[in-house]
Short mmCIF file of C-alpha atoms in Angstrom, two decimals:
data_model
loop_
_atom_site.label_atom_id
_atom_site.label_comp_id
_atom_site.label_asym_id
_atom_site.label_seq_id
_atom_site.Cartn_x
_atom_site.Cartn_y
_atom_site.Cartn_z
CA MET A 1 36.18 -21.08 -19.52
CA GLN A 2 33.03 -23.40 -19.07
CA ASP A 3 31.88 -22.00 -15.28
CA LEU A 4 32.18 -18.96 -16.85
CA LEU A 5 29.96 -19.92 -18.85
CA ASP A 6 27.74 -22.17 -17.02
CA SER A 7 28.06 -19.47 -14.15
CA LEU A 8 26.24 -16.37 -16.55
CA THR A 9 23.25 -18.60 -17.59
CA ALA A 10 22.33 -19.91 -14.40
CA SER A 11 20.27 -17.60 -13.99
CA LEU A 12 18.71 -17.49 -17.51
CA PRO A 13 14.49 -19.41 -16.73
CA ALA A 14 15.93 -22.06 -19.55
CA ALA A 15 19.15 -23.09 -17.91
CA ARG A 16 16.60 -24.04 -14.51
CA ARG A 17 14.37 -26.07 -15.97
CA ASP A 18 14.43 -28.92 -13.39
CA ASP A 19 16.15 -27.92 -10.91
CA GLU A 20 12.42 -27.17 -8.95
CA ASP A 21 12.76 -30.42 -8.31
CA LEU A 22 16.10 -30.98 -7.39
CA PRO A 23 16.65 -30.83 -3.74
CA ARG A 24 18.97 -27.47 -2.74
CA SER A 25 19.62 -25.08 -0.13
CA PRO A 26 17.34 -22.97 0.22
CA PRO A 27 17.30 -19.33 -0.44
CA PRO A 28 16.27 -16.52 2.34
CA PRO A 29 12.72 -16.46 3.57
CA ALA A 30 10.06 -15.07 1.33
CA THR A 31 8.87 -11.07 2.03
CA PRO A 32 5.79 -11.18 3.34
CA LEU A 33 3.98 -8.95 1.18
CA ASP A 34 2.95 -4.94 2.60
CA PHE A 35 1.17 -2.35 0.84
CA PRO A 36 0.50 1.12 1.39
CA CYS A 37 -2.95 1.93 3.10
CA CYS A 38 -2.46 5.58 3.69
CA ARG A 39 -6.44 7.14 2.42
CA PRO A 40 -6.92 10.17 3.89
CA GLN A 41 -10.45 11.69 4.75
CA GLY A 42 -9.60 15.09 2.71
CA LEU A 43 -11.08 18.78 4.03
CA GLN A 44 -14.84 19.92 3.81
CA GLY A 45 -13.47 22.77 3.46
CA LEU A 46 -11.13 25.08 0.74
CA GLY A 47 -8.23 23.25 1.83
CA LEU A 48 -5.01 24.58 -1.13
CA ASP A 49 -3.31 27.59 0.87
CA THR A 50 -1.47 30.64 -0.47
CA GLU A 51 1.53 30.12 -2.12
CA ASP A 52 3.95 30.76 -0.06
CA ASP A 53 2.72 28.56 2.22
CA ILE A 54 3.05 25.57 -0.56
CA LEU A 55 6.32 26.30 -1.45
CA LYS A 56 7.14 26.00 2.01
CA LEU A 57 5.83 22.77 3.01
CA PHE A 58 7.72 20.87 -0.17
CA SER A 59 11.06 22.85 -0.83
CA ASN A 60 11.38 21.33 3.05
CA ILE A 61 10.39 18.33 2.93
CA LEU A 62 13.37 16.73 1.92
CA ARG A 63 14.25 18.04 5.27
CA THR A 64 11.32 17.09 7.79
CA GLY A 65 9.43 13.95 5.09
CA PRO A 66 6.36 13.38 3.72
CA THR A 67 3.19 14.34 6.92
CA GLU A 68 0.00 14.03 6.43
CA LYS A 69 0.04 17.73 5.93
CA HIS A 70 1.04 17.53 1.99
CA LEU A 71 -1.61 15.59 1.75
CA GLU A 72 -4.28 18.08 3.06
CA VAL A 73 -2.94 20.99 1.72
CA LEU A 74 -3.72 19.23 -1.51
CA ASN A 75 -7.03 18.20 0.67
CA VAL A 76 -7.30 14.95 -1.63
CA SER A 77 -9.74 11.60 -0.78
CA LEU A 78 -9.39 8.40 -1.27
CA VAL A 79 -10.90 4.91 -1.51
CA GLY A 80 -9.75 1.86 -1.77
CA ASN A 81 -10.60 -1.31 -2.97
CA VAL A 82 -13.22 0.08 -5.06
CA PRO A 83 -15.11 -2.99 -6.89
CA LEU A 84 -14.87 -2.80 -10.89
CA ASP A 85 -18.36 -1.61 -11.64
CA LEU A 86 -18.43 1.64 -9.54
CA LEU A 87 -14.95 2.65 -10.23
CA LEU A 88 -14.88 2.30 -14.23
CA PRO A 89 -18.00 3.70 -16.47
CA SER A 90 -19.95 0.13 -16.83
CA ASP A 91 -20.55 0.80 -19.94
CA PHE A 92 -17.58 0.27 -21.13
CA THR A 93 -16.57 -3.09 -19.11
CA PRO A 94 -17.03 -6.83 -20.74
CA PRO A 95 -19.05 -8.88 -19.79
CA PHE A 96 -18.51 -12.29 -18.14
CA SER A 97 -19.52 -13.91 -21.00
CA TRP A 98 -16.69 -12.63 -23.62
CA LEU A 99 -14.56 -15.64 -21.03
CA GLN A 100 -15.92 -17.66 -23.58
CA PRO A 101 -15.34 -18.58 -26.56
CA HIS A 102 -18.13 -17.44 -29.94
CA ASP A 103 -19.18 -20.91 -30.33
CA THR A 104 -20.46 -21.15 -27.92
CA THR A 105 -22.23 -18.74 -26.46
CA SER A 106 -25.29 -18.09 -28.25
CA ASN A 107 -25.88 -14.77 -30.66
CA LYS A 108 -28.79 -13.41 -28.74
CA SER A 109 -26.53 -13.86 -25.83
CA PHE A 110 -23.27 -11.79 -27.87
CA GLU A 111 -24.77 -9.65 -29.07
CA GLU A 112 -27.09 -8.58 -26.22
CA SER A 113 -23.20 -8.65 -24.64
CA GLN A 114 -21.59 -6.62 -28.15
CA SER A 115 -24.01 -4.01 -27.36
CA VAL A 116 -23.18 -3.66 -23.72
CA SER A 117 -19.14 -3.93 -23.62
CA SER A 118 -19.73 -0.66 -26.41
CA THR A 119 -21.83 2.39 -27.34
CA SER A 120 -20.24 2.85 -30.09
CA GLN A 121 -18.09 0.63 -33.13
CA THR A 122 -15.67 3.01 -33.85
CA LEU A 123 -13.32 4.59 -31.59
CA SER A 124 -12.26 8.01 -31.61
CA ASN A 125 -9.25 7.44 -34.29
CA GLY A 126 -12.00 6.23 -36.13
CA ALA A 127 -10.53 2.01 -35.97
CA PRO A 128 -13.19 -0.57 -35.54
CA ALA A 129 -14.08 -1.02 -31.73
CA PRO A 130 -12.11 -4.75 -30.17
CA GLY A 131 -15.23 -6.72 -29.12
CA HIS A 132 -15.47 -9.88 -28.05
CA GLU A 133 -12.94 -11.36 -31.27
CA ALA A 134 -10.31 -9.85 -29.53
CA PHE A 135 -10.64 -9.39 -26.23
CA PHE A 136 -11.58 -13.88 -25.72
CA PRO A 137 -7.50 -14.68 -27.38
CA ARG A 138 -5.76 -12.68 -24.77
CA VAL A 139 -8.16 -13.29 -21.65
CA LYS A 140 -8.23 -17.63 -22.48
CA GLU A 141 -3.76 -17.24 -22.53
CA LEU A 142 -3.94 -14.65 -18.73
CA LEU A 143 -6.48 -17.73 -17.88
CA TYR A 144 -3.33 -20.73 -18.10
CA ASP A 145 -2.40 -22.36 -14.74
CA ASN A 146 1.11 -20.49 -13.57
CA GLU A 147 2.80 -23.90 -15.03
CA ASP A 148 1.15 -24.09 -18.14
CA ALA A 149 2.18 -21.28 -18.85
CA PHE A 150 5.80 -20.90 -18.09
CA ARG A 151 6.06 -24.61 -19.70
CA ALA A 152 5.32 -22.94 -22.47
CA ILE A 153 7.43 -20.81 -23.07
CA GLN A 154 10.24 -22.64 -22.28
CA ARG A 155 9.52 -25.16 -24.56
CA ARG A 156 8.77 -28.24 -22.08
CA PRO A 157 6.81 -30.51 -21.93
CA PRO A 158 3.31 -29.04 -21.12
CA VAL A 159 2.37 -31.29 -17.57
CA SER A 160 -0.02 -35.23 -17.51
CA ASN A 161 -3.28 -34.75 -18.85
CA HIS A 162 -2.98 -30.70 -19.21
CA PRO A 163 -3.10 -29.76 -22.81
CA PRO A 164 -0.51 -27.70 -24.36
CA ALA A 165 -1.02 -23.78 -23.43
CA ARG A 166 -0.65 -21.96 -26.87
CA VAL A 167 1.56 -17.76 -25.00
CA VAL A 168 0.70 -15.61 -28.19
CA HIS A 169 -0.29 -11.84 -28.09
CA PHE A 170 1.04 -12.56 -23.52
CA ARG A 171 4.65 -13.81 -23.98
CA ARG A 172 6.51 -10.68 -22.95
CA PHE A 173 4.50 -10.68 -19.98
CA TRP A 174 4.48 -14.64 -18.70
CA ASP A 175 8.48 -14.46 -19.31
CA GLY A 176 8.72 -11.53 -16.97
CA LEU A 177 6.60 -13.19 -14.36
CA LEU A 178 8.97 -16.15 -14.44
CA LEU A 179 11.54 -13.78 -13.61
CA MET A 180 9.75 -12.09 -10.97
CA ALA A 181 8.77 -16.21 -9.84
CA ASP A 182 12.54 -16.87 -8.84
CA TYR A 183 11.50 -13.97 -5.86
CA TRP A 184 8.29 -14.33 -5.43
CA ASP A 185 5.88 -16.78 -5.80
CA THR A 186 6.22 -18.98 -2.01
CA SER A 187 3.61 -21.87 -4.45
CA LEU A 188 5.71 -24.47 -4.43
CA ASP A 189 8.29 -23.67 -1.34
CA ASN A 190 9.11 -27.03 -0.26
CA TYR A 191 11.18 -27.65 2.90
CA SER A 192 12.63 -31.15 4.45
CA LYS A 193 15.15 -32.32 6.45
CA SER A 194 18.85 -32.96 5.18
CA LYS A 195 19.42 -36.94 4.43
CA SER A 196 22.15 -37.02 6.93
CA GLU A 197 20.83 -36.00 10.00
CA GLY A 198 20.95 -38.25 12.72
CA ASP A 199 23.50 -40.23 10.55
CA GLY A 200 26.23 -39.38 13.50
CA SER A 201 28.56 -42.03 15.41
CA ALA A 202 28.21 -42.85 19.10
CA MET A 203 31.92 -42.10 19.28
CA ASP A 204 31.18 -38.09 18.45
CA ILE A 205 31.82 -35.87 21.31
CA ASP A 206 30.77 -32.32 21.41
CA GLU A 207 33.19 -29.74 21.14
CA PRO A 208 33.77 -27.93 24.81
CA ARG A 209 31.74 -24.39 24.42
CA SER A 210 34.13 -21.84 24.82
CA GLU A 211 33.10 -19.58 28.44
CA ALA A 212 32.97 -16.41 26.60
CA GLN A 213 30.84 -17.29 24.41
CA GLN A 214 27.28 -14.97 24.63
CA PRO A 215 23.93 -16.45 24.61
CA ASP A 216 23.37 -14.71 20.78
CA GLN A 217 26.72 -15.71 19.76
CA LYS A 218 24.71 -20.00 20.02
CA MET A 219 21.06 -18.90 19.25
CA ASP A 220 22.48 -17.84 15.58
CA THR A 221 24.62 -20.84 15.71
CA GLU A 222 21.85 -22.62 16.15
CA GLU A 223 20.06 -21.01 13.82
CA ASN A 224 22.24 -21.65 11.10
CA GLU A 225 23.28 -25.40 11.73
CA ALA A 226 19.32 -25.22 11.49
CA GLN A 227 19.89 -24.07 7.96
CA GLN A 228 21.57 -25.67 6.96
CA GLU A 229 20.26 -29.47 7.98
CA LYS A 230 16.91 -29.08 5.64
CA THR A 231 16.68 -28.45 2.19
CA TYR A 232 14.44 -26.63 0.15
CA THR A 233 12.31 -27.64 -3.17
CA GLY A 234 10.70 -25.55 -5.31
CA ARG A 235 10.44 -22.15 -7.83
CA ARG A 236 12.85 -19.42 -5.50
CA THR A 237 16.09 -18.73 -5.69
CA ASP A 238 16.04 -16.00 -3.62
CA THR A 239 13.46 -13.03 -1.99
CA GLY A 240 11.06 -10.58 -3.11
CA ARG A 241 13.85 -7.89 -1.61
CA ASN A 242 16.33 -8.57 -3.73
CA MET A 243 14.51 -8.74 -7.00
CA PRO A 244 15.61 -5.99 -9.56
CA GLY A 245 12.70 -3.42 -10.46
CA LYS A 246 13.59 -4.49 -14.59
CA TYR A 247 11.59 -7.58 -13.14
CA ARG A 248 9.02 -6.30 -12.28
CA GLU A 249 8.36 -3.09 -15.14
CA ASP A 250 9.19 -4.93 -17.86
CA THR A 251 6.09 -7.24 -16.26
CA VAL A 252 4.04 -4.58 -15.80
CA TYR A 253 4.13 -3.36 -18.91
CA ALA A 254 3.77 -5.96 -21.48
CA PHE A 255 0.97 -6.55 -19.95
CA VAL A 256 -0.30 -3.24 -20.32
CA GLU A 257 1.70 -2.78 -23.56
CA THR A 258 -0.53 -6.26 -25.11
CA LEU A 259 -3.86 -4.24 -24.30
CA VAL A 260 -2.79 -1.19 -25.63
CA TRP A 261 -2.18 -2.45 -29.25
CA ALA A 262 -5.62 -3.57 -29.48
CA PHE A 263 -7.36 -0.41 -29.06
CA TYR A 264 -4.31 1.25 -31.30
CA CYS A 265 -2.51 3.20 -29.10
CA ARG A 266 0.68 2.98 -27.61
CA LEU A 267 2.79 2.80 -24.39
CA GLU A 268 6.14 5.06 -24.61
CA HIS A 269 8.57 5.35 -21.75
CA PRO A 270 9.23 9.53 -21.20
CA ARG A 271 11.24 10.75 -23.76
CA THR A 272 11.82 14.34 -21.03
CA GLN A 273 12.50 13.58 -17.92
CA PRO A 274 8.96 14.08 -15.50
CA ARG A 275 8.07 16.88 -13.97
CA LEU A 276 4.94 18.82 -12.57
CA LYS A 277 5.02 22.63 -12.00
CA LEU A 278 3.67 23.16 -8.49
CA GLN A 279 3.16 27.03 -8.76
CA SER A 280 7.04 27.99 -8.84
CA MET A 281 9.26 24.33 -8.36
CA ILE A 282 9.37 22.46 -10.67
CA LEU A 283 9.06 18.41 -8.81
CA PRO A 284 10.60 16.19 -11.16
CA LEU A 285 8.49 12.27 -10.68
CA PRO A 286 9.86 8.28 -10.94
CA HIS A 287 7.72 7.74 -13.86
CA MET A 288 7.36 3.98 -16.17
CA GLY A 289 5.04 5.71 -19.12
CA SER A 290 1.95 6.32 -20.60
CA VAL A 291 -0.85 5.62 -23.51
CA TYR A 292 -1.12 8.12 -25.83
CA ARG A 293 -2.83 7.42 -29.06
CA THR A 294 -2.07 6.82 -33.08
CA PRO A 295 -3.40 9.85 -35.30
CA LYS A 296 -4.79 9.38 -38.20
CA ASP A 297 -2.40 10.85 -40.78
CA SER A 298 0.06 8.16 -41.28
CA GLN A 299 2.89 10.77 -42.04
CA GLN A 300 2.55 12.06 -38.11
CA VAL A 301 2.77 8.25 -37.17
CA ARG A 302 5.78 7.67 -39.86
CA ARG A 303 7.33 10.60 -37.81
CA GLY A 304 6.71 9.63 -34.39
CA MET A 305 4.67 11.64 -33.54
CA LEU A 306 1.57 10.23 -30.80
CA GLU A 307 -1.62 12.13 -28.80
CA GLY A 308 -2.28 12.55 -25.28
CA PRO A 309 -1.79 11.34 -23.17
CA MET A 310 -4.16 9.11 -21.80
CA LEU A 311 -3.26 7.02 -18.89
CA GLY A 312 -0.30 6.26 -17.17
CA VAL A 313 2.71 4.05 -15.56
CA CYS A 314 4.51 3.17 -12.46
CA CYS A 315 6.25 0.63 -10.86
CA ARG A 316 7.76 1.19 -7.54
CA ASP A 317 10.52 -1.04 -5.79
CA GLN A 318 9.31 -0.79 -2.27
CA THR A 319 8.64 -3.34 -0.22
CA SER A 320 8.35 -2.52 3.24
CA PHE A 321 5.88 1.14 3.92
CA ARG A 322 6.01 1.50 7.86
CA ARG A 323 8.55 1.23 10.55
CA PRO A 324 6.68 -1.25 13.06
CA ASP A 325 6.78 2.12 15.63
CA GLU A 326 4.43 3.53 13.15
CA ALA A 327 0.43 2.80 12.45
CA GLU A 328 -1.04 1.38 9.51
CA GLY A 329 -2.42 5.40 7.48
CA GLU A 330 0.41 6.94 8.86
CA GLY A 331 3.85 5.35 7.58
CA LYS A 332 5.95 8.64 6.40
CA GLN A 333 7.25 5.87 3.45
CA GLU A 334 3.23 4.98 2.39
CA ILE A 335 2.60 9.21 2.53
CA LEU A 336 5.44 9.26 0.28
CA ASP A 337 4.19 6.80 -2.39
CA LEU A 338 0.87 7.66 -2.38
CA LEU A 339 1.74 11.77 -2.88
CA ARG A 340 3.93 10.38 -6.12
CA GLU A 341 1.17 9.15 -7.42
CA THR A 342 -1.28 11.88 -6.79
CA GLY A 343 2.07 13.82 -8.24
CA LEU A 344 1.69 11.34 -11.61
CA MET A 345 -1.85 11.99 -12.01
CA LEU A 346 -2.38 15.81 -11.75
CA MET A 347 1.14 15.91 -14.37
CA LEU A 348 -1.39 13.67 -16.91
CA ALA A 349 -3.72 16.31 -16.24
CA GLN A 350 -1.66 19.69 -16.21
CA LYS A 351 -0.82 17.88 -20.10
CA ARG A 352 -3.72 17.01 -21.31
CA MET A 353 -4.74 20.72 -20.10
CA ARG A 354 -1.68 22.09 -22.54
CA GLU A 355 -4.91 21.21 -25.62
CA GLY A 356 -4.74 24.53 -27.55
CA LYS A 357 -2.04 26.16 -25.67
CA GLU A 358 1.10 27.35 -26.89
CA GLU A 359 4.06 26.60 -24.49
CA GLU A 360 5.46 29.68 -22.69
CA VAL A 361 8.94 29.84 -22.94
CA PRO A 362 10.03 31.60 -19.80
CA GLY A 363 11.91 34.78 -20.40
CA LYS A 364 10.90 35.30 -23.36
CA GLY A 365 10.55 38.83 -24.34
CA LYS A 366 12.45 39.74 -21.07
CA TRP A 367 15.42 41.78 -20.88
CA TRP A 368 17.69 39.77 -18.93
CA ALA A 369 17.61 36.58 -21.77
CA ASN A 370 18.99 38.81 -24.78
CA ALA A 371 20.92 41.98 -23.10
CA PRO A 372 24.59 40.74 -23.22
CA ARG A 373 25.60 39.72 -19.65
CA TRP A 374 29.29 41.90 -20.38
CA GLY A 375 30.03 45.45 -21.34
CA GLY A 376 32.64 45.09 -23.16
CA GLY A 377 36.34 46.02 -21.15
CA LYS A 378 39.34 44.69 -21.47
CA GLY A 379 40.15 40.69 -20.45
CA GLY A 380 36.80 39.32 -20.94
CA GLU A 381 34.87 37.92 -18.67
CA LEU A 382 36.69 35.58 -17.69
CA GLY A 383 39.87 37.04 -18.02
CA VAL A 384 40.25 34.01 -20.21
CA SER A 385 41.62 33.30 -23.71
CA GLU A 386 39.61 33.10 -26.51
CA ASP A 387 41.34 30.94 -27.59
CA GLU A 388 40.71 28.55 -24.79
CA VAL A 389 38.30 25.87 -26.32
CA VAL A 390 36.42 23.43 -24.10
CA GLU A 391 33.72 21.13 -24.94
CA GLU A 392 29.93 22.39 -25.08
CA PRO A 393 27.63 20.01 -21.90
CA SER A 394 24.89 18.67 -23.50
CA SER A 395 21.55 18.86 -21.88
CA VAL A 396 19.53 15.54 -21.48
CA ASP A 397 16.15 17.21 -22.91
CA ALA A 398 17.74 18.72 -26.14
CA PRO A 399 18.24 16.31 -29.54
CA ARG A 400 20.98 13.98 -29.89
CA LYS A 401 23.69 17.01 -32.25
CA ARG A 402 27.35 17.07 -32.01
CA SER A 403 28.48 19.22 -29.30
CA LYS A 404 30.19 22.80 -30.30
CA LYS A 405 33.32 23.90 -29.74
CA MET A 406 33.28 26.55 -27.86
CA ASN A 407 35.55 28.47 -25.71
CA ARG A 408 34.55 29.21 -21.56
CA ALA A 409 34.25 33.40 -22.52
CA GLU A 410 31.58 32.55 -24.98
CA LEU A 411 29.61 29.50 -22.96
CA TRP A 412 29.32 31.98 -19.64
CA ARG A 413 28.43 34.91 -22.66
CA ASN A 414 25.96 32.20 -23.90
CA VAL A 415 22.21 32.94 -22.04
CA ARG A 416 20.01 29.98 -22.00
CA PRO A 417 15.53 29.14 -21.04
CA PRO A 418 15.61 26.71 -19.26
CA ALA A 419 14.43 22.84 -20.14
CA SER A 420 11.55 22.71 -22.11
CA MET A 421 8.72 20.19 -19.71
CA TRP A 422 7.35 20.11 -23.69
CA GLU A 423 6.64 16.58 -25.33
CA LYS A 424 8.01 18.14 -29.59
CA SER A 425 6.23 14.50 -30.83
CA VAL A 426 2.96 14.94 -28.86
CA THR A 427 0.04 16.86 -29.56
CA TYR A 428 -1.95 17.02 -26.19
CA LEU A 429 -4.89 16.42 -26.07
CA GLN A 430 -8.24 15.41 -23.81
CA ILE A 431 -8.25 12.11 -25.26
CA GLY A 432 -12.06 10.58 -23.78
CA LYS A 433 -12.61 13.83 -21.63
CA ASP A 434 -16.80 15.27 -21.41
CA ARG A 435 -16.46 18.73 -23.64
CA LYS A 436 -19.97 18.82 -21.51
CA ASN A 437 -18.37 18.82 -17.91
CA ASP A 438 -15.24 20.88 -15.96
CA TYR A 439 -14.65 18.21 -14.44
CA ASP A 440 -11.39 15.00 -15.96
CA ASP A 441 -10.63 11.70 -15.37
CA ILE A 442 -6.73 10.96 -14.76
CA TYR A 443 -6.60 6.82 -14.62
CA LEU A 444 -3.46 5.66 -13.19
CA ILE A 445 -2.11 1.97 -12.84
CA SER A 446 0.30 1.54 -9.88
CA SER A 447 2.66 -1.60 -9.25
CA VAL A 448 4.17 -2.48 -6.26
CA ASN A 449 5.38 -6.50 -5.10
CA HIS A 450 3.73 -8.78 -7.75
CA HIS A 451 0.56 -6.26 -7.86
CA ILE A 452 -1.12 -4.49 -9.79
CA SER A 453 -4.35 -1.80 -9.31
CA ILE A 454 -6.19 1.01 -11.19
CA LEU A 455 -6.37 4.37 -9.77
CA HIS A 456 -8.66 6.64 -10.86
CA LEU A 457 -9.04 10.15 -10.29
CA ARG A 458 -11.29 13.08 -10.73
CA VAL A 459 -9.18 17.35 -10.88
CA HIS A 460 -11.46 20.50 -11.79
CA ASN A 461 -10.30 22.09 -14.59
CA GLU A 462 -9.52 25.03 -12.44
CA TYR A 463 -7.81 23.14 -10.04
CA VAL A 464 -5.20 22.38 -12.19
CA ASP A 465 -4.71 26.02 -13.66
CA TYR A 466 -4.35 26.74 -9.77
CA LEU A 467 -1.02 24.74 -9.33
CA PRO A 468 1.66 26.66 -11.56
CA ASP A 469 -0.60 29.74 -11.03
CA SER A 470 -1.99 30.80 -7.86
CA SER A 471 -4.18 33.51 -8.64
CA ALA A 472 -6.36 31.48 -11.26
CA GLN A 473 -9.17 30.85 -7.81
CA SER A 474 -12.88 30.27 -9.13
CA SER A 475 -15.47 32.79 -7.94
CA ASN A 476 -18.00 30.36 -7.19
CA VAL A 477 -15.86 27.72 -4.97
CA ALA A 478 -20.36 27.75 -2.70
CA GLN A 479 -21.04 26.21 -5.24
CA GLN A 480 -18.73 24.34 -7.94
CA PRO A 481 -15.77 22.50 -4.59
CA TRP A 482 -12.73 21.91 -7.54
CA TYR A 483 -10.35 22.55 -4.74
CA THR A 484 -10.78 18.69 -3.26
CA LEU A 485 -9.34 15.66 -5.25
CA LYS A 486 -11.06 12.53 -4.73
CA MET A 487 -9.29 8.96 -5.91
CA GLN A 488 -10.48 5.35 -5.42
CA ARG A 489 -8.36 2.19 -5.69
CA SER A 490 -9.37 -1.07 -6.90
CA LYS A 491 -8.47 -3.94 -5.22
CA TRP A 492 -4.38 -4.98 -5.76
CA PHE A 493 -4.97 -8.08 -8.28
CA ASP A 494 -2.31 -10.14 -8.01
CA LEU A 495 -0.23 -11.30 -10.71
CA PHE A 496 0.94 -15.02 -10.28
CA ILE A 497 -2.83 -15.37 -9.57
CA ALA A 498 -5.46 -15.96 -13.28
CA ASP A 499 -8.93 -14.63 -11.85
CA ASP A 500 -6.58 -11.37 -10.52
CA ARG A 501 -5.48 -11.44 -14.29
CA MET A 502 -8.17 -11.65 -16.04
CA GLN A 503 -10.27 -8.99 -14.61
CA ALA A 504 -6.90 -6.69 -13.91
CA MET A 505 -7.93 -7.62 -17.67
CA ARG A 506 -11.15 -6.31 -17.71
CA GLY A 507 -10.36 -3.10 -15.91
CA ILE A 508 -7.75 -1.54 -17.81
CA TRP A 509 -10.01 -2.85 -20.53
CA ALA A 510 -12.66 -0.60 -19.31
CA VAL A 511 -10.37 2.53 -19.03
CA LEU A 512 -9.00 2.40 -22.57
CA GLY A 513 -12.81 1.64 -24.87
CA TRP A 514 -13.74 4.39 -23.01
CA LEU A 515 -11.02 7.07 -23.27
CA MET A 516 -11.45 5.94 -27.30
CA ARG A 517 -14.98 5.58 -27.63
CA ASP A 518 -15.93 8.19 -30.20
CA THR A 519 -17.51 11.99 -28.96
CA LYS A 520 -19.27 12.54 -31.70
CA GLU A 521 -21.68 11.27 -31.77
CA ASP A 522 -22.59 12.50 -28.24
CA GLY A 523 -21.71 16.08 -30.58
CA GLU A 524 -18.65 16.37 -27.83
CA GLY A 525 -14.66 15.81 -30.24
CA ASP A 526 -11.08 17.00 -29.58
CA SER A 527 -10.33 20.96 -30.81
CA LYS A 528 -8.66 20.04 -33.41
CA GLU A 529 -10.93 17.36 -34.67
CA LYS A 530 -13.12 20.44 -34.36
CA ASP A 531 -11.23 23.32 -36.50
#
């Protein structure tokens, strides 16, 4: 029983406090870092084809695989490694003076930093805008050395001559990062020869080798023997490609959620299956969560109502994005990865465009959704007894209610519309959009390996209208290029590097500050607030 308990607790961080310095068998080799490098340039002219071409292209993607044609038909262009100053609104990016405590900053410089980083003192939901007093305690925890923070959450004594780290806001983030370090952190990897090597006796005689033994078998045997002769000290227990995806999702979720709370917003997992409507197709998308604004009305908050969405968060488990025979930027996996990111951002744009609209229920007013399927007759539709009762299957999107007992004939006779793509607990609003501009700014926090990046998509309203309905095209295409998707990506920020964590926080803070700004001061505002 004790052995079983030890095996179950061996993977917990608290159970491996002293294993880093103990020699042990080396783990599998570290997983090399690989990132998607697909950067399409887009088309100069109108790249959107007819409805039939789009349907034919995307309906056969499982057979043909993702190709550059899928990006060309959407007219996507992507620029990578864009500095934060060019990717995000500079008026809302926290200045570097906020990295210091207030008591060490002169009053003049502090007042200037407050005015530069925020153009308004209140948010769009009426709450006060977070300033230096909210930013500094959080960024201070991200600037801790990894070992100091790990020891703090494990309740271990700090490193000599190091003050103890105090983790309050980002505790869940550091818990997740510690689990990721068991697979990705190679900073403490140290391989050494075993002490038993070279202790062989002079009377030892080599075993005779079989003549049938192949050369490749000899090489594998030699590699295994060399691996067994080495010992390892460090933090890793396995390789990165074997890490459960939940570790990455929990870590990124905790990182973003801590920053979202400062702006009185919430990061929520999708309550329905995320789907993108592309002409007459509905494409399911992998999505981790979206950021929403909490309503001003406390009664709506108690009912779990949300407003938005504002931005999205997604994580992937892929560690390799191209085969050896594929050139960089042309691998099918990296093209598929970019298509998923583009689809998620277009889905967010479609949801934001639902502001002030009502859902069009499929089949409403149609004869095939109202007329009975069977005109009557002896024996019924299916020829089964009316007394035979079966359990009605429950829908994934339907609320959890006790299933109703119905017979087969009633189940077949009951006509139901498809599952709704609208979330009942969400009030769709284009929060942070410039009402004087026809373009909407969509942001996505993307994560692979142990890195995150910030994506920005600028999409025209008519492009969003074109996706579900190809007949909605602009009459003045020459002067208003609505048919292009301009995407920008920041650098990949390494969560194991303190400076990268700080830069990622500054970027997400700027996005949240821009979206949550009080647009009433500029003569704008949500349509819900104007009514």
